[in-house]
Amino acid sequence: MSSVIASARFSVLDRSRIREGRPAAESLRDTVALAREAERLGYHRFWVSEHHGVPGVAGSAPTVLAAAVAGATSTIRVGTGGVMLPNHRPLIVAEQFGVLESLFPGRVDMGLGRSVGFTDGVRRALGRGKDDAEDFAAQLGELLGWFRGTSPTGVHARPSEGLDVPPFVLAMGEGADIAARAGLPMVIGDLRDRERMRRGVDRYRAGFRPSGWAPEPYVVISGSVAVAATPEAARRLLVPEAWSMAYARTHGSFPPLPPAEAVEARTMTAKERGFYESGLAGHIAGTEEEVAHELETVLKDTGAQEVLVTTSTYDRAALLDSYRRLAGVVTAS
């Protein structure tokens, strides 16, 4: 029994990863189906992501997809991990979340990130540049102002003004400082670099200023957690994503997820092999007992209140089984 695990919340972020040989639309339907299962298993939140022009990701419109998820579920919290604020006008983001909260009151989260497009071409298509991420703190302040009715423009965001949609900042490095100064909950990843994660959490807690959104620090740690009957089966869950990351690092394009057996049969260059092996390392993966031990260690180390699980793989049945086994670990703790 682990009181550390039992006291933590567990949530899911699904990036609507496209599977090799399967249509992109299926990935979005899979996301909605996974949300229903996550709700049934007792997970706290279900979040979706924002990616543009990425061959391996179908989730390009997170507030639209969040609406579909919220409409297909009834109790689980639903949100974004995240809306990339530099890509949008804050007023539009406020309006979108105001609509979501009005339709699904008390269930909507507003996870916000500071990334811009993955490639120069995507950034040009979005009308953005790399430097736009530097204005994130100001964009965040403007966005929150629309909910409080404090915009100096004299304009009022409808139906957002007066609503409480909990904001979260997706943070690594400087993002931790921004979340702390704004007095907002922070989501930090990934689990593969525990030392960097711990430094970010310490920075956030040290600099946190209480706000009307959060009276005290709230830390969500995120990353892949794979649970299976054997350590080998759990590791195979990580293989498709590790290869996609290795391919992206060596070819500049993030591809659909291939089956694990196709990756294991592939002849890789030394560079690809290095990125691939690195991509397999550091995640929380194994049997229920092994995963429980790892979770207890990282939760004690970071003092995090919540774990946001981001696992993606080709085998949907194995992925669902992993989430069921993880829910069993939490219930047994």
PDB file of N, CA and C in Angstrom, residues 35-117:
ATOM      1  N   ALA A  35     -11.161   8.459 -23.883  1.00  0.00           N
ATOM      2  CA  ALA A  35     -11.689   9.327 -22.827  1.00  0.00           C
ATOM      3  C   ALA A  35     -12.818   8.632 -22.073  1.00  0.00           C
ATOM      4  N   ARG A  36     -13.691   7.960 -22.798  1.00  0.00           N
ATOM      5  CA  ARG A  36     -14.780   7.222 -22.132  1.00  0.00           C
ATOM      6  C   ARG A  36     -14.213   6.163 -21.191  1.00  0.00           C
ATOM      7  N   GLU A  37     -13.184   5.455 -21.663  1.00  0.00           N
ATOM      8  CA  GLU A  37     -12.574   4.411 -20.839  1.00  0.00           C
ATOM      9  C   GLU A  37     -11.856   5.020 -19.635  1.00  0.00           C
ATOM     10  N   ALA A  38     -11.169   6.147 -19.841  1.00  0.00           N
ATOM     11  CA  ALA A  38     -10.476   6.805 -18.733  1.00  0.00           C
ATOM     12  C   ALA A  38     -11.468   7.239 -17.658  1.00  0.00           C
ATOM     13  N   GLU A  39     -12.618   7.731 -18.090  1.00  0.00           N
ATOM     14  CA  GLU A  39     -13.662   8.108 -17.132  1.00  0.00           C
ATOM     15  C   GLU A  39     -14.138   6.879 -16.357  1.00  0.00           C
ATOM     16  N   ARG A  40     -14.373   5.780 -17.055  1.00  0.00           N
ATOM     17  CA  ARG A  40     -14.843   4.558 -16.410  1.00  0.00           C
ATOM     18  C   ARG A  40     -13.835   4.050 -15.395  1.00  0.00           C
ATOM     19  N   LEU A  41     -12.540   4.239 -15.685  1.00  0.00           N
ATOM     20  CA  LEU A  41     -11.481   3.737 -14.815  1.00  0.00           C
ATOM     21  C   LEU A  41     -11.172   4.684 -13.657  1.00  0.00           C
ATOM     22  N   GLY A  42     -11.783   5.851 -13.646  1.00  0.00           N
ATOM     23  CA  GLY A  42     -11.616   6.749 -12.514  1.00  0.00           C
ATOM     24  C   GLY A  42     -10.513   7.776 -12.637  1.00  0.00           C
ATOM     25  N   TYR A  43      -9.964   7.986 -13.841  1.00  0.00           N
ATOM     26  CA  TYR A  43      -8.949   9.030 -14.009  1.00  0.00           C
ATOM     27  C   TYR A  43      -9.575  10.405 -13.774  1.00  0.00           C
ATOM     28  N   HIS A  44      -8.752  11.347 -13.314  1.00  0.00           N
ATOM     29  CA  HIS A  44      -9.258  12.651 -12.881  1.00  0.00           C
ATOM     30  C   HIS A  44      -9.548  13.593 -14.050  1.00  0.00           C
ATOM     31  N   ARG A  45      -8.605  13.686 -14.987  1.00  0.00           N
ATOM     32  CA  ARG A  45      -8.763  14.567 -16.146  1.00  0.00           C
ATOM     33  C   ARG A  45      -8.451  13.810 -17.427  1.00  0.00           C
ATOM     34  N   PHE A  46      -8.955  14.359 -18.536  1.00  0.00           N
ATOM     35  CA  PHE A  46      -8.570  13.863 -19.858  1.00  0.00           C
ATOM     36  C   PHE A  46      -8.295  15.084 -20.726  1.00  0.00           C
ATOM     37  N   TRP A  47      -7.042  15.199 -21.171  1.00  0.00           N
ATOM     38  CA  TRP A  47      -6.615  16.366 -21.952  1.00  0.00           C
ATOM     39  C   TRP A  47      -6.224  15.961 -23.370  1.00  0.00           C
ATOM     40  N   VAL A  48      -6.340  16.920 -24.274  1.00  0.00           N
ATOM     41  CA  VAL A  48      -5.933  16.739 -25.668  1.00  0.00           C
ATOM     42  C   VAL A  48      -4.928  17.834 -26.029  1.00  0.00           C
ATOM     43  N   SER A  49      -4.210  17.646 -27.150  1.00  0.00           N
ATOM     44  CA  SER A  49      -3.073  18.518 -27.451  1.00  0.00           C
ATOM     45  C   SER A  49      -3.259  19.286 -28.754  1.00  0.00           C
ATOM     46  N   GLU A  50      -2.309  20.183 -29.011  1.00  0.00           N
ATOM     47  CA  GLU A  50      -2.328  20.994 -30.237  1.00  0.00           C
ATOM     48  C   GLU A  50      -1.038  20.795 -31.028  1.00  0.00           C
ATOM     49  N   HIS A  51      -1.169  20.297 -32.237  1.00  0.00           N
ATOM     50  CA  HIS A  51      -0.033  20.174 -33.158  1.00  0.00           C
ATOM     51  C   HIS A  51      -0.506  20.585 -34.553  1.00  0.00           C
ATOM     52  N   HIS A  52       0.373  21.223 -35.320  1.00  0.00           N
ATOM     53  CA  HIS A  52       0.002  21.679 -36.657  1.00  0.00           C
ATOM     54  C   HIS A  52       0.994  21.144 -37.688  1.00  0.00           C
ATOM     55  N   GLY A  53       0.459  20.608 -38.782  1.00  0.00           N
ATOM     56  CA  GLY A  53       1.298  20.164 -39.884  1.00  0.00           C
ATOM     57  C   GLY A  53       2.191  18.995 -39.548  1.00  0.00           C
ATOM     58  N   VAL A  54       1.797  18.172 -38.557  1.00  0.00           N
ATOM     59  CA  VAL A  54       2.621  17.032 -38.139  1.00  0.00           C
ATOM     60  C   VAL A  54       2.013  15.748 -38.712  1.00  0.00           C
ATOM     61  N   PRO A  55       2.754  15.013 -39.557  1.00  0.00           N
ATOM     62  CA  PRO A  55       2.181  13.820 -40.204  1.00  0.00           C
ATOM     63  C   PRO A  55       1.655  12.771 -39.223  1.00  0.00           C
ATOM     64  N   GLY A  56       2.233  12.718 -38.018  1.00  0.00           N
ATOM     65  CA  GLY A  56       1.859  11.664 -37.085  1.00  0.00           C
ATOM     66  C   GLY A  56       0.858  12.063 -36.023  1.00  0.00           C
ATOM     67  N   VAL A  57       0.301  13.277 -36.102  1.00  0.00           N
ATOM     68  CA  VAL A  57      -0.622  13.742 -35.067  1.00  0.00           C
ATOM     69  C   VAL A  57      -1.865  14.353 -35.715  1.00  0.00           C
ATOM     70  N   ALA A  58      -3.045  13.854 -35.319  1.00  0.00           N
ATOM     71  CA  ALA A  58      -4.301  14.366 -35.868  1.00  0.00           C
ATOM     72  C   ALA A  58      -4.877  15.503 -35.036  1.00  0.00           C
ATOM     73  N   GLY A  59      -4.413  15.664 -33.801  1.00  0.00           N
ATOM     74  CA  GLY A  59      -4.997  16.648 -32.893  1.00  0.00           C
ATOM     75  C   GLY A  59      -4.511  18.052 -33.175  1.00  0.00           C
ATOM     76  N   SER A  60      -5.175  18.765 -34.067  1.00  0.00           N
ATOM     77  CA  SER A  60      -4.760  20.113 -34.455  1.00  0.00           C
ATOM     78  C   SER A  60      -5.667  21.201 -33.900  1.00  0.00           C
ATOM     79  N   ALA A  61      -6.837  20.846 -33.377  1.00  0.00           N
ATOM     80  CA  ALA A  61      -7.808  21.829 -32.893  1.00  0.00           C
ATOM     81  C   ALA A  61      -8.277  21.403 -31.506  1.00  0.00           C
ATOM     82  N   PRO A  62      -7.483  21.673 -30.463  1.00  0.00           N
ATOM     83  CA  PRO A  62      -7.753  21.078 -29.154  1.00  0.00           C
ATOM     84  C   PRO A  62      -9.081  21.480 -28.526  1.00  0.00           C
ATOM     85  N   THR A  63      -9.529  22.720 -28.691  1.00  0.00           N
ATOM     86  CA  THR A  63     -10.803  23.077 -28.056  1.00  0.00           C
ATOM     87  C   THR A  63     -11.974  22.398 -28.759  1.00  0.00           C
ATOM     88  N   VAL A  64     -11.860  22.172 -30.060  1.00  0.00           N
ATOM     89  CA  VAL A  64     -12.905  21.436 -30.777  1.00  0.00           C
ATOM     90  C   VAL A  64     -12.938  19.990 -30.305  1.00  0.00           C
ATOM     91  N   LEU A  65     -11.764  19.373 -30.210  1.00  0.00           N
ATOM     92  CA  LEU A  65     -11.694  17.978 -29.765  1.00  0.00           C
ATOM     93  C   LEU A  65     -12.118  17.850 -28.299  1.00  0.00           C
ATOM     94  N   ALA A  66     -11.753  18.827 -27.477  1.00  0.00           N
ATOM     95  CA  ALA A  66     -12.178  18.797 -26.074  1.00  0.00           C
ATOM     96  C   ALA A  66     -13.696  18.835 -25.965  1.00  0.00           C
ATOM     97  N   ALA A  67     -14.344  19.580 -26.857  1.00  0.00           N
ATOM     98  CA  ALA A  67     -15.812  19.620 -26.847  1.00  0.00           C
ATOM     99  C   ALA A  67     -16.388  18.252 -27.171  1.00  0.00           C
ATOM    100  N   ALA A  68     -15.776  17.552 -28.135  1.00  0.00           N
ATOM    101  CA  ALA A  68     -16.249  16.212 -28.487  1.00  0.00           C
ATOM    102  C   ALA A  68     -16.044  15.248 -27.317  1.00  0.00           C
ATOM    103  N   VAL A  69     -14.910  15.360 -26.641  1.00  0.00           N
ATOM    104  CA  VAL A  69     -14.628  14.504 -25.486  1.00  0.00           C
ATOM    105  C   VAL A  69     -15.611  14.795 -24.352  1.00  0.00           C
ATOM    106  N   ALA A  70     -15.837  16.061 -24.075  1.00  0.00           N
ATOM    107  CA  ALA A  70     -16.751  16.430 -22.995  1.00  0.00           C
ATOM    108  C   ALA A  70     -18.170  15.966 -23.298  1.00  0.00           C
ATOM    109  N   GLY A  71     -18.558  16.039 -24.566  1.00  0.00           N
ATOM    110  CA  GLY A  71     -19.889  15.600 -24.959  1.00  0.00           C
ATOM    111  C   GLY A  71     -20.074  14.095 -24.869  1.00  0.00           C
ATOM    112  N   ALA A  72     -18.961  13.354 -24.944  1.00  0.00           N
ATOM    113  CA  ALA A  72     -19.028  11.884 -24.903  1.00  0.00           C
ATOM    114  C   ALA A  72     -18.848  11.331 -23.499  1.00  0.00           C
ATOM    115  N   THR A  73     -18.556  12.213 -22.530  1.00  0.00           N
ATOM    116  CA  THR A  73     -18.334  11.800 -21.149  1.00  0.00           C
ATOM    117  C   THR A  73     -19.261  12.610 -20.235  1.00  0.00           C
ATOM    118  N   SER A  74     -19.232  12.306 -18.942  1.00  0.00           N
ATOM    119  CA  SER A  74     -20.157  13.025 -18.068  1.00  0.00           C
ATOM    120  C   SER A  74     -19.544  13.504 -16.758  1.00  0.00           C
ATOM    121  N   THR A  75     -18.447  12.910 -16.302  1.00  0.00           N
ATOM    122  CA  THR A  75     -17.891  13.289 -15.004  1.00  0.00           C
ATOM    123  C   THR A  75     -16.424  13.692 -15.047  1.00  0.00           C
ATOM    124  N   ILE A  76     -15.636  13.118 -15.921  1.00  0.00           N
ATOM    125  CA  ILE A  76     -14.203  13.394 -15.964  1.00  0.00           C
ATOM    126  C   ILE A  76     -13.964  14.846 -16.383  1.00  0.00           C
ATOM    127  N   ARG A  77     -12.943  15.478 -15.794  1.00  0.00           N
ATOM    128  CA  ARG A  77     -12.580  16.823 -16.230  1.00  0.00           C
ATOM    129  C   ARG A  77     -11.946  16.741 -17.613  1.00  0.00           C
ATOM    130  N   VAL A  78     -12.166  17.755 -18.437  1.00  0.00           N
ATOM    131  CA  VAL A  78     -11.712  17.747 -19.826  1.00  0.00           C
ATOM    132  C   VAL A  78     -10.961  19.050 -20.104  1.00  0.00           C
ATOM    133  N   GLY A  79      -9.850  18.934 -20.818  1.00  0.00           N
ATOM    134  CA  GLY A  79      -9.105  20.150 -21.113  1.00  0.00           C
ATOM    135  C   GLY A  79      -8.034  19.938 -22.158  1.00  0.00           C
ATOM    136  N   THR A  80      -7.068  20.842 -22.147  1.00  0.00           N
ATOM    137  CA  THR A  80      -6.059  20.884 -23.190  1.00  0.00           C
ATOM    138  C   THR A  80      -4.666  20.809 -22.585  1.00  0.00           C
ATOM    139  N   GLY A  81      -3.812  20.078 -23.242  1.00  0.00           N
ATOM    140  CA  GLY A  81      -2.437  19.974 -22.776  1.00  0.00           C
ATOM    141  C   GLY A  81      -1.442  20.139 -23.906  1.00  0.00           C
ATOM    142  N   GLY A  82      -1.402  21.311 -24.507  1.00  0.00           N
ATOM    143  CA  GLY A  82      -2.233  22.459 -24.189  1.00  0.00           C
ATOM    144  C   GLY A  82      -2.598  23.195 -25.455  1.00  0.00           C
ATOM    145  N   VAL A  83      -3.330  24.274 -25.275  1.00  0.00           N
ATOM    146  CA  VAL A  83      -3.465  25.277 -26.329  1.00  0.00           C
ATOM    147  C   VAL A  83      -2.173  26.095 -26.332  1.00  0.00           C
ATOM    148  N   MET A  84      -1.536  26.191 -27.513  1.00  0.00           N
ATOM    149  CA  MET A  84      -0.276  26.932 -27.615  1.00  0.00           C
ATOM    150  C   MET A  84      -0.596  28.414 -27.813  1.00  0.00           C
ATOM    151  N   LEU A  85      -0.529  29.152 -26.731  1.00  0.00           N
ATOM    152  CA  LEU A  85      -1.028  30.515 -26.709  1.00  0.00           C
ATOM    153  C   LEU A  85      -0.377  31.434 -27.738  1.00  0.00           C
ATOM    154  N   PRO A  86       0.925  31.301 -28.034  1.00  0.00           N
ATOM    155  CA  PRO A  86       1.510  32.189 -29.045  1.00  0.00           C
ATOM    156  C   PRO A  86       0.886  32.042 -30.440  1.00  0.00           C
ATOM    157  N   ASN A  87       0.177  30.929 -30.680  1.00  0.00           N
ATOM    158  CA  ASN A  87      -0.449  30.724 -31.996  1.00  0.00           C
ATOM    159  C   ASN A  87      -1.790  31.438 -32.136  1.00  0.00           C
ATOM    160  N   HIS A  88      -2.320  32.020 -31.052  1.00  0.00           N
ATOM    161  CA  HIS A  88      -3.696  32.516 -31.058  1.00  0.00           C
ATOM    162  C   HIS A  88      -3.799  33.874 -30.381  1.00  0.00           C
ATOM    163  N   ARG A  89      -4.859  34.614 -30.723  1.00  0.00           N
ATOM    164  CA  ARG A  89      -5.171  35.817 -29.967  1.00  0.00           C
ATOM    165  C   ARG A  89      -5.808  35.411 -28.635  1.00  0.00           C
ATOM    166  N   PRO A  90      -5.363  35.973 -27.519  1.00  0.00           N
ATOM    167  CA  PRO A  90      -5.921  35.596 -26.228  1.00  0.00           C
ATOM    168  C   PRO A  90      -7.439  35.734 -26.132  1.00  0.00           C
ATOM    169  N   LEU A  91      -8.016  36.743 -26.777  1.00  0.00           N
ATOM    170  CA  LEU A  91      -9.473  36.899 -26.734  1.00  0.00           C
ATOM    171  C   LEU A  91     -10.170  35.672 -27.315  1.00  0.00           C
ATOM    172  N   ILE A  92      -9.665  35.156 -28.440  1.00  0.00           N
ATOM    173  CA  ILE A  92     -10.281  33.994 -29.090  1.00  0.00           C
ATOM    174  C   ILE A  92     -10.186  32.774 -28.178  1.00  0.00           C
ATOM    175  N   VAL A  93      -9.035  32.593 -27.538  1.00  0.00           N
ATOM    176  CA  VAL A  93      -8.860  31.464 -26.615  1.00  0.00           C
ATOM    177  C   VAL A  93      -9.834  31.590 -25.447  1.00  0.00           C
ATOM    178  N   ALA A  94      -9.966  32.796 -24.903  1.00  0.00           N
ATOM    179  CA  ALA A  94     -10.897  33.010 -23.793  1.00  0.00           C
ATOM    180  C   ALA A  94     -12.323  32.685 -24.215  1.00  0.00           C
ATOM    181  N   GLU A  95     -12.703  33.125 -25.394  1.00  0.00           N
ATOM    182  CA  GLU A  95     -14.058  32.851 -25.874  1.00  0.00           C
ATOM    183  C   GLU A  95     -14.293  31.355 -26.043  1.00  0.00           C
ATOM    184  N   GLN A  96     -13.306  30.653 -26.590  1.00  0.00           N
ATOM    185  CA  GLN A  96     -13.471  29.214 -26.805  1.00  0.00           C
ATOM    186  C   GLN A  96     -13.653  28.478 -25.481  1.00  0.00           C
ATOM    187  N   PHE A  97     -12.831  28.808 -24.498  1.00  0.00           N
ATOM    188  CA  PHE A  97     -12.969  28.140 -23.203  1.00  0.00           C
ATOM    189  C   PHE A  97     -14.214  28.608 -22.463  1.00  0.00           C
ATOM    190  N   GLY A  98     -14.633  29.840 -22.700  1.00  0.00           N
ATOM    191  CA  GLY A  98     -15.886  30.296 -22.122  1.00  0.00           C
ATOM    192  C   GLY A  98     -17.070  29.509 -22.649  1.00  0.00           C
ATOM    193  N   VAL A  99     -17.045  29.206 -23.930  1.00  0.00           N
ATOM    194  CA  VAL A  99     -18.102  28.377 -24.520  1.00  0.00           C
ATOM    195  C   VAL A  99     -18.061  26.971 -23.939  1.00  0.00           C
ATOM    196  N   LEU A 100     -16.857  26.387 -23.846  1.00  0.00           N
ATOM    197  CA  LEU A 100     -16.725  25.037 -23.281  1.00  0.00           C
ATOM    198  C   LEU A 100     -17.247  24.988 -21.847  1.00  0.00           C
ATOM    199  N   GLU A 101     -16.848  25.951 -21.028  1.00  0.00           N
ATOM    200  CA  GLU A 101     -17.277  25.966 -19.631  1.00  0.00           C
ATOM    201  C   GLU A 101     -18.780  26.186 -19.515  1.00  0.00           C
ATOM    202  N   SER A 102     -19.340  26.958 -20.426  1.00  0.00           N
ATOM    203  CA  SER A 102     -20.787  27.198 -20.397  1.00  0.00           C
ATOM    204  C   SER A 102     -21.562  25.942 -20.764  1.00  0.00           C
ATOM    205  N   LEU A 103     -21.018  25.178 -21.681  1.00  0.00           N
ATOM    206  CA  LEU A 103     -21.686  23.940 -22.107  1.00  0.00           C
ATOM    207  C   LEU A 103     -21.465  22.791 -21.124  1.00  0.00           C
ATOM    208  N   PHE A 104     -20.284  22.764 -20.491  1.00  0.00           N
ATOM    209  CA  PHE A 104     -19.922  21.659 -19.591  1.00  0.00           C
ATOM    210  C   PHE A 104     -19.434  22.246 -18.267  1.00  0.00           C
ATOM    211  N   PRO A 105     -20.304  22.891 -17.507  1.00  0.00           N
ATOM    212  CA  PRO A 105     -19.884  23.647 -16.326  1.00  0.00           C
ATOM    213  C   PRO A 105     -19.200  22.790 -15.269  1.00  0.00           C
ATOM    214  N   GLY A 106     -18.096  23.335 -14.748  1.00  0.00           N
ATOM    215  CA  GLY A 106     -17.371  22.658 -13.679  1.00  0.00           C
ATOM    216  C   GLY A 106     -16.493  21.512 -14.117  1.00  0.00           C
ATOM    217  N   ARG A 107     -16.307  21.333 -15.440  1.00  0.00           N
ATOM    218  CA  ARG A 107     -15.519  20.185 -15.923  1.00  0.00           C
ATOM    219  C   ARG A 107     -14.351  20.580 -16.814  1.00  0.00           C
ATOM    220  N   VAL A 108     -14.167  21.872 -17.089  1.00  0.00           N
ATOM    221  CA  VAL A 108     -13.220  22.282 -18.130  1.00  0.00           C
ATOM    222  C   VAL A 108     -11.934  22.854 -17.526  1.00  0.00           C
ATOM    223  N   ASP A 109     -10.786  22.397 -18.059  1.00  0.00           N
ATOM    224  CA  ASP A 109      -9.466  22.915 -17.697  1.00  0.00           C
ATOM    225  C   ASP A 109      -8.848  23.617 -18.899  1.00  0.00           C
ATOM    226  N   MET A 110      -8.034  24.624 -18.620  1.00  0.00           N
ATOM    227  CA  MET A 110      -7.386  25.391 -19.687  1.00  0.00           C
ATOM    228  C   MET A 110      -5.870  25.242 -19.551  1.00  0.00           C
ATOM    229  N   GLY A 111      -5.326  24.180 -20.138  1.00  0.00           N
ATOM    230  CA  GLY A 111      -3.886  23.969 -20.152  1.00  0.00           C
ATOM    231  C   GLY A 111      -3.271  24.775 -21.282  1.00  0.00           C
ATOM    232  N   LEU A 112      -2.225  25.558 -20.976  1.00  0.00           N
ATOM    233  CA  LEU A 112      -1.658  26.520 -21.930  1.00  0.00           C
ATOM    234  C   LEU A 112      -0.160  26.317 -22.073  1.00  0.00           C
ATOM    235  N   GLY A 113       0.311  26.312 -23.327  1.00  0.00           N
ATOM    236  CA  GLY A 113       1.732  26.158 -23.596  1.00  0.00           C
ATOM    237  C   GLY A 113       2.275  27.345 -24.361  1.00  0.00           C
ATOM    238  N   ARG A 114       3.612  27.409 -24.456  1.00  0.00           N
ATOM    239  CA  ARG A 114       4.260  28.554 -25.100  1.00  0.00           C
ATOM    240  C   ARG A 114       4.981  28.186 -26.385  1.00  0.00           C
ATOM    241  N   SER A 115       4.780  26.970 -26.903  1.00  0.00           N
ATOM    242  CA  SER A 115       5.461  26.557 -28.129  1.00  0.00           C
ATOM    243  C   SER A 115       4.817  27.199 -29.361  1.00  0.00           C
ATOM    244  N   VAL A 116       5.640  27.404 -30.376  1.00  0.00           N
ATOM    245  CA  VAL A 116       5.123  27.791 -31.684  1.00  0.00           C
ATOM    246  C   VAL A 116       5.352  26.625 -32.639  1.00  0.00           C
ATOM    247  N   GLY A 117       5.061  26.797 -33.917  1.00  0.00           N
ATOM    248  CA  GLY A 117       5.083  25.697 -34.880  1.00  0.00           C
ATOM    249  C   GLY A 117       6.382  24.906 -34.874  1.00  0.00           C
TER     250      GLY A 117
END
